[in-house]
Amino acid sequence: MLPEVRGWWGRRTSTAGDWPLRDLVAAKGDSTVSVVLPARDERETVGEIVGIILRDLGALVDEVVVIDSRSTDDTARVAARAGATVYAQDEILPRLKPLDGKGEALWKSLAVTSGDVLVFADADIRNFRASLIAGVLGPLLADPTIVYAKGCYDRPLNGAPDGGGRVTELVARPLINLHWPQLAGFVQPLAGEYAGRRSALERVPFLTGYGVELGLLIDLLELAGLDAFAQVDLGSREHAPQSTEALGGMAAQIMLAAWSRLDRQGKIAALGEPSVRLAQFRRGPEGYDVRTRDVGIGERPPMLTLDE
C-alpha cells in the first residue's frame, strides 16, 4: 500500500460508534440530508429499512426516497406505506431514453431529492440498523472538507463471518490495486452504503450498471483527491446472497466499468471495444446449455451538465 494511502487510512477511517446521533444532529446545522434506496423486488426488506430510518433518524434525515427500479412485486406500495417518498425510475426525467441498472436509479435520484448530502443504501439488507446510515454521514457533517464517505463492514455468508464480497476480492480489489492504488485503502470499494455531497455528486458521471460504485470512486478521486474521502467501519452487514452465475454478470460489469475509466484516463491503448456479451453454462438433461446475455453498461453525464 502506498505511504500516502496508509496516512489517509489513519486520518480518515472511523467507526460508526465514533458518530453518536446527538453529535450528528448538532453538527448538521442548516444542512439537509436525503436517504436514497434503489429497490427492485425488495418488498421483504424495504419497508423495515424505511421504518427504522424514519423512527431512529428523524432528527437527522430530512427525506427518505425509494427509487423503484421496475419491480414486479409491490415494493413501491410497501415502501410508501412505511413512509418513504417513492418514484418509479422510468418516470424521472421522462424525456430521456430509459437505461438499465442500479446506477441509473442512483443518478436519477439526484433529480428528485433536495438534500445537500445524499446517503445511498441498498434495499435488501437484513437486520438493518440505523447506524448504517448515521455512520457514513458522520465524516461529512463533521468535516466540510470531506465530500464522500464509504461504509465498510464484514460480509457474513453461510455461517462464515466474512464469506461474502466475492466480486470485491476476485475482481474489484485486484483492478484497484493494479490501476488506482490510491484507492487501495478502501475495505469495501463496492459497498452500497455511502454518502456524498450533492455539490460533488452532480459533477461526475454515473455508470448505469453494477459498476456505479467503482466508477464513482475513480471519478471522485479525480475530482476531489484522496483526502476528500473517508471510510467508516459499520460492523457487519447481511443481505441475500446472489448465485455465482449472477455474480459473474456483476463482475463483467465491473470489468467494463474499469475498462471505461482506463480508456478515458489514457491508461490503456484500446484496439477495439470490449464485448458486452457474457456466455454462461448450465447442465441440462442432455449436457450443457449455454445462456448468453448482455452485460453492457451505459453512462449518464454529470447531472449539472444535463441542460447544457
Short mmCIF file of C-alpha atoms in Angstrom, two decimals:
data_model
loop_
_atom_site.label_atom_id
_atom_site.label_comp_id
_atom_site.label_asym_id
_atom_site.label_seq_id
_atom_site.Cartn_x
_atom_site.Cartn_y
_atom_site.Cartn_z
CA MET A 1 0.00 0.00 0.00
CA LEU A 2 1.30 3.45 -0.88
CA PRO A 3 2.57 5.54 2.08
CA GLU A 4 0.05 8.26 1.27
CA VAL A 5 -2.74 5.70 1.46
CA ARG A 6 -1.53 4.46 4.84
CA GLY A 7 -1.55 8.05 6.05
CA TRP A 8 -5.03 8.60 4.67
CA TRP A 9 -6.21 5.43 6.43
CA GLY A 10 -5.07 6.75 9.78
CA ARG A 11 -6.68 10.16 9.29
CA ARG A 12 -9.87 9.28 7.52
CA THR A 13 -11.04 5.89 8.87
CA SER A 14 -13.52 5.86 11.74
CA THR A 15 -16.20 3.59 13.17
CA ALA A 16 -19.95 4.04 13.41
CA GLY A 17 -19.58 4.34 17.18
CA ASP A 18 -17.50 7.48 16.71
CA TRP A 19 -20.60 9.30 15.46
CA PRO A 20 -23.34 9.36 18.13
CA LEU A 21 -26.66 10.63 16.89
CA ARG A 22 -26.78 13.64 19.22
CA ASP A 23 -23.41 14.84 17.90
CA LEU A 24 -24.51 14.40 14.29
CA VAL A 25 -27.72 16.36 14.87
CA ALA A 26 -25.68 19.16 16.42
CA ALA A 27 -23.14 19.10 13.57
CA LYS A 28 -25.82 19.06 10.89
CA GLY A 29 -26.75 22.70 11.35
CA ASP A 30 -28.64 24.00 8.33
CA SER A 31 -27.56 21.14 6.05
CA THR A 32 -30.24 18.86 4.68
CA VAL A 33 -29.94 15.09 4.28
CA SER A 34 -31.64 12.79 1.78
CA VAL A 35 -31.51 8.99 2.04
CA VAL A 36 -31.95 7.13 -1.24
CA LEU A 37 -32.82 3.42 -1.52
CA PRO A 38 -32.72 1.95 -5.05
CA ALA A 39 -35.05 -1.04 -4.96
CA ARG A 40 -36.13 -3.78 -7.32
CA ASP A 41 -38.37 -6.53 -5.96
CA GLU A 42 -37.36 -5.87 -2.35
CA ARG A 43 -40.74 -5.97 -0.65
CA GLU A 44 -39.41 -8.28 2.07
CA THR A 45 -36.89 -5.75 3.41
CA VAL A 46 -37.58 -2.24 2.09
CA GLY A 47 -40.46 -1.44 4.44
CA GLU A 48 -38.49 -2.33 7.55
CA ILE A 49 -35.50 -0.29 6.37
CA VAL A 50 -37.60 2.79 5.68
CA GLY A 51 -39.37 2.45 9.02
CA ILE A 52 -36.14 2.18 11.01
CA ILE A 53 -34.64 5.23 9.30
CA LEU A 54 -37.72 7.37 9.96
CA ARG A 55 -38.08 6.15 13.53
CA ASP A 56 -34.45 6.33 14.66
CA LEU A 57 -33.03 9.11 12.47
CA GLY A 58 -35.94 11.50 12.16
CA ALA A 59 -33.94 14.36 13.65
CA LEU A 60 -31.08 13.79 11.19
CA VAL A 61 -32.70 12.78 7.90
CA ASP A 62 -34.96 15.19 6.00
CA GLU A 63 -36.31 12.78 3.39
CA VAL A 64 -36.26 9.09 2.57
CA VAL A 65 -36.67 8.37 -1.13
CA VAL A 66 -37.13 4.96 -2.74
CA ILE A 67 -36.39 4.67 -6.46
CA ASP A 68 -38.41 1.71 -7.70
CA SER A 69 -36.44 0.05 -10.48
CA ARG A 70 -39.19 -1.73 -12.40
CA SER A 71 -40.23 -4.03 -9.59
CA THR A 72 -42.60 -6.85 -10.46
CA ASP A 73 -43.79 -7.11 -6.86
CA ASP A 74 -45.33 -4.46 -4.60
CA THR A 75 -42.05 -2.91 -3.45
CA ALA A 76 -43.36 0.59 -4.21
CA ARG A 77 -46.54 0.11 -2.18
CA VAL A 78 -44.66 -1.36 0.79
CA ALA A 79 -42.12 1.47 0.76
CA ALA A 80 -44.79 4.15 0.53
CA ARG A 81 -46.81 2.59 3.34
CA ALA A 82 -43.67 2.66 5.51
CA GLY A 83 -43.35 6.41 4.92
CA ALA A 84 -40.93 6.79 2.01
CA THR A 85 -41.43 9.04 -0.97
CA VAL A 86 -41.45 6.65 -3.93
CA TYR A 87 -40.57 7.35 -7.55
CA ALA A 88 -40.67 4.98 -10.49
CA GLN A 89 -37.24 5.05 -12.11
CA ASP A 90 -38.51 5.44 -15.67
CA GLU A 91 -40.85 8.32 -14.75
CA ILE A 92 -37.97 10.54 -13.63
CA LEU A 93 -36.64 12.77 -16.43
CA PRO A 94 -39.04 11.10 -18.92
CA ARG A 95 -37.60 12.99 -21.89
CA LEU A 96 -34.50 10.77 -21.66
CA LYS A 97 -34.36 7.28 -23.07
CA PRO A 98 -34.55 4.88 -20.10
CA LEU A 99 -31.41 2.95 -19.22
CA ASP A 100 -30.99 -0.10 -17.01
CA GLY A 101 -29.24 -0.84 -13.78
CA LYS A 102 -28.60 0.38 -10.27
CA GLY A 103 -26.52 3.34 -11.38
CA GLU A 104 -29.44 4.69 -13.40
CA ALA A 105 -31.61 4.74 -10.26
CA LEU A 106 -28.92 6.49 -8.23
CA TRP A 107 -28.27 9.11 -10.90
CA LYS A 108 -31.95 9.85 -11.35
CA SER A 109 -32.35 10.27 -7.60
CA LEU A 110 -30.32 13.47 -7.90
CA ALA A 111 -33.20 14.94 -9.90
CA VAL A 112 -35.90 14.23 -7.28
CA THR A 113 -34.12 14.77 -3.97
CA SER A 114 -33.26 18.03 -2.28
CA GLY A 115 -30.62 17.19 0.32
CA ASP A 116 -27.23 18.88 0.47
CA VAL A 117 -25.89 15.48 1.47
CA LEU A 118 -27.16 12.23 -0.02
CA VAL A 119 -26.87 8.79 1.53
CA PHE A 120 -27.26 5.75 -0.70
CA ALA A 121 -28.11 2.37 0.83
CA ASP A 122 -29.17 -0.96 -0.60
CA ALA A 123 -32.76 -2.04 -0.02
CA ASP A 124 -32.08 -5.75 0.55
CA ILE A 125 -30.24 -5.51 3.88
CA ARG A 126 -31.30 -7.94 6.57
CA ASN A 127 -31.30 -6.95 10.26
CA PHE A 128 -30.93 -3.31 9.24
CA ARG A 129 -29.55 -0.82 11.77
CA ALA A 130 -29.80 2.97 11.71
CA SER A 131 -26.03 3.17 12.27
CA LEU A 132 -25.52 2.04 8.67
CA ILE A 133 -26.88 5.45 7.65
CA ALA A 134 -25.66 7.59 10.55
CA GLY A 135 -22.14 6.19 10.31
CA VAL A 136 -21.45 7.32 6.76
CA LEU A 137 -22.99 10.71 7.48
CA GLY A 138 -20.56 11.36 10.31
CA PRO A 139 -17.48 12.46 8.38
CA LEU A 140 -19.45 14.70 6.03
CA LEU A 141 -21.37 16.52 8.76
CA ALA A 142 -18.31 16.92 10.97
CA ASP A 143 -15.76 17.99 8.35
CA PRO A 144 -16.58 20.29 5.42
CA THR A 145 -13.50 19.09 3.51
CA ILE A 146 -14.94 15.56 3.15
CA VAL A 147 -17.03 15.10 0.02
CA TYR A 148 -17.55 11.32 0.02
CA ALA A 149 -17.72 8.71 2.80
CA LYS A 150 -17.82 4.99 2.12
CA GLY A 151 -19.02 2.31 4.51
CA CYS A 152 -17.08 -0.88 5.18
CA TYR A 153 -18.16 -3.98 7.06
CA ASP A 154 -17.88 -7.74 7.42
CA ARG A 155 -19.95 -9.76 4.95
CA PRO A 156 -21.34 -12.94 6.59
CA LEU A 157 -22.17 -15.78 4.20
CA ASN A 158 -23.48 -19.26 5.04
CA GLY A 159 -22.29 -19.06 8.63
CA ALA A 160 -18.84 -17.67 7.82
CA PRO A 161 -18.34 -14.19 9.29
CA ASP A 162 -16.55 -12.85 6.22
CA GLY A 163 -17.53 -15.16 3.37
CA GLY A 164 -19.33 -12.51 1.29
CA GLY A 165 -17.89 -9.92 -1.02
CA ARG A 166 -16.62 -12.41 -3.58
CA VAL A 167 -16.74 -9.98 -6.51
CA THR A 168 -14.82 -7.44 -4.45
CA GLU A 169 -12.00 -9.85 -3.65
CA LEU A 170 -11.78 -11.57 -7.02
CA VAL A 171 -12.37 -8.64 -9.38
CA ALA A 172 -12.61 -5.14 -7.91
CA ARG A 173 -9.72 -5.22 -5.46
CA PRO A 174 -7.17 -6.56 -7.94
CA LEU A 175 -8.25 -3.97 -10.52
CA ILE A 176 -7.99 -1.15 -7.99
CA ASN A 177 -4.56 -2.18 -6.73
CA LEU A 178 -3.26 -2.56 -10.28
CA HIS A 179 -4.57 0.67 -11.75
CA TRP A 180 -5.76 3.03 -8.99
CA PRO A 181 -3.52 2.25 -5.99
CA GLN A 182 -4.65 5.44 -4.25
CA LEU A 183 -7.97 3.66 -3.69
CA ALA A 184 -6.40 0.50 -2.23
CA GLY A 185 -7.25 1.53 1.33
CA PHE A 186 -10.99 1.00 0.84
CA VAL A 187 -12.06 -2.19 2.58
CA GLN A 188 -15.33 -2.46 0.68
CA PRO A 189 -14.98 -0.45 -2.55
CA LEU A 190 -18.26 -1.87 -3.87
CA ALA A 191 -20.23 -1.23 -0.68
CA GLY A 192 -23.75 0.01 -1.32
CA GLU A 193 -23.80 2.24 1.76
CA TYR A 194 -22.10 5.59 1.22
CA ALA A 195 -22.74 9.33 1.40
CA GLY A 196 -21.68 12.27 -0.72
CA ARG A 197 -22.17 15.97 -1.07
CA ARG A 198 -24.58 16.93 -3.81
CA SER A 199 -22.07 19.53 -4.99
CA ALA A 200 -19.65 16.70 -5.84
CA LEU A 201 -22.10 14.01 -6.97
CA GLU A 202 -23.68 16.31 -9.53
CA ARG A 203 -20.26 16.97 -11.10
CA VAL A 204 -19.40 13.36 -12.01
CA PRO A 205 -20.94 10.85 -14.43
CA PHE A 206 -22.77 7.76 -13.20
CA LEU A 207 -22.31 4.36 -14.81
CA THR A 208 -25.65 2.61 -15.05
CA GLY A 209 -24.91 -0.97 -14.02
CA TYR A 210 -23.17 -2.61 -11.08
CA GLY A 211 -20.03 -0.67 -11.95
CA VAL A 212 -21.52 2.51 -10.47
CA GLU A 213 -19.65 2.26 -7.16
CA LEU A 214 -16.28 1.69 -8.81
CA GLY A 215 -16.92 4.49 -11.28
CA LEU A 216 -17.81 6.94 -8.51
CA LEU A 217 -14.65 6.15 -6.57
CA ILE A 218 -12.44 6.69 -9.60
CA ASP A 219 -14.21 9.82 -10.84
CA LEU A 220 -14.49 11.47 -7.43
CA LEU A 221 -10.82 10.74 -6.78
CA GLU A 222 -10.01 12.62 -9.96
CA LEU A 223 -12.38 15.45 -8.98
CA ALA A 224 -11.53 15.95 -5.31
CA GLY A 225 -8.44 13.92 -4.36
CA LEU A 226 -7.95 11.15 -1.82
CA ASP A 227 -8.03 13.34 1.29
CA ALA A 228 -11.62 14.35 0.47
CA PHE A 229 -12.63 10.70 1.06
CA ALA A 230 -13.43 8.93 4.32
CA GLN A 231 -14.48 5.43 5.25
CA VAL A 232 -16.47 4.24 8.23
CA ASP A 233 -16.46 0.77 9.78
CA LEU A 234 -20.13 -0.13 10.12
CA GLY A 235 -19.57 -3.53 11.74
CA SER A 236 -21.42 -6.25 9.87
CA ARG A 237 -23.92 -6.23 7.05
CA GLU A 238 -26.03 -9.10 5.76
CA HIS A 239 -28.18 -9.45 2.67
CA ALA A 240 -29.49 -12.25 0.50
CA PRO A 241 -26.51 -13.82 -1.32
CA GLN A 242 -26.60 -13.98 -5.09
CA SER A 243 -25.80 -17.05 -7.15
CA THR A 244 -22.39 -17.50 -8.66
CA GLU A 245 -23.98 -17.03 -12.08
CA ALA A 246 -25.44 -13.68 -11.04
CA LEU A 247 -22.11 -12.62 -9.57
CA GLY A 248 -20.50 -13.41 -12.92
CA GLY A 249 -22.68 -10.79 -14.57
CA MET A 250 -21.83 -8.30 -11.84
CA ALA A 251 -18.13 -9.00 -12.27
CA ALA A 252 -18.39 -8.46 -16.02
CA GLN A 253 -19.99 -5.04 -15.50
CA ILE A 254 -17.29 -4.03 -13.04
CA MET A 255 -14.64 -5.03 -15.57
CA LEU A 256 -16.40 -2.92 -18.18
CA ALA A 257 -16.52 -0.01 -15.74
CA ALA A 258 -12.78 -0.31 -15.14
CA TRP A 259 -12.11 -0.54 -18.88
CA SER A 260 -14.10 2.64 -19.50
CA ARG A 261 -12.07 4.57 -16.93
CA LEU A 262 -8.73 3.15 -18.07
CA ASP A 263 -9.59 4.20 -21.61
CA ARG A 264 -10.78 7.66 -20.57
CA GLN A 265 -7.68 8.29 -18.46
CA GLY A 266 -5.34 7.14 -21.22
CA LYS A 267 -4.01 4.20 -19.22
CA ILE A 268 -4.60 1.67 -21.99
CA ALA A 269 -4.21 1.66 -25.75
CA ALA A 270 -7.59 0.37 -26.86
CA LEU A 271 -7.51 -1.52 -30.14
CA GLY A 272 -11.22 -2.26 -30.05
CA GLU A 273 -14.33 -2.16 -27.91
CA PRO A 274 -14.82 -4.96 -25.36
CA SER A 275 -17.63 -7.42 -25.95
CA VAL A 276 -20.72 -6.92 -23.82
CA ARG A 277 -21.98 -10.48 -24.29
CA LEU A 278 -21.42 -12.98 -21.49
CA ALA A 279 -21.82 -16.71 -22.14
CA GLN A 280 -22.54 -18.88 -19.09
CA PHE A 281 -23.29 -22.58 -18.85
CA ARG A 282 -25.79 -24.75 -17.02
CA ARG A 283 -26.01 -28.51 -17.17
CA GLY A 284 -29.27 -29.75 -18.64
CA PRO A 285 -30.69 -33.21 -19.22
CA GLU A 286 -28.71 -33.57 -22.44
CA GLY A 287 -25.49 -31.86 -21.41
CA TYR A 288 -24.55 -28.22 -21.01
CA ASP A 289 -26.88 -25.44 -22.10
CA VAL A 290 -25.39 -22.08 -22.93
CA ARG A 291 -27.01 -18.85 -21.80
CA THR A 292 -25.75 -15.64 -23.36
CA ARG A 293 -26.78 -12.25 -22.04
CA ASP A 294 -25.97 -8.61 -22.50
CA VAL A 295 -23.92 -7.20 -19.60
CA GLY A 296 -23.27 -3.85 -21.23
CA ILE A 297 -23.36 -0.71 -19.14
CA GLY A 298 -24.30 2.82 -20.06
CA GLU A 299 -23.28 6.14 -18.61
CA ARG A 300 -25.17 9.24 -17.57
CA PRO A 301 -23.41 12.60 -17.74
CA PRO A 302 -22.86 14.79 -14.67
CA MET A 303 -26.27 16.00 -13.57
CA LEU A 304 -25.08 19.61 -13.65
CA THR A 305 -24.50 19.34 -17.40
CA LEU A 306 -27.92 17.94 -18.24
CA ASP A 307 -29.39 21.15 -19.56
CA GLU A 308 -26.25 22.49 -21.21
#
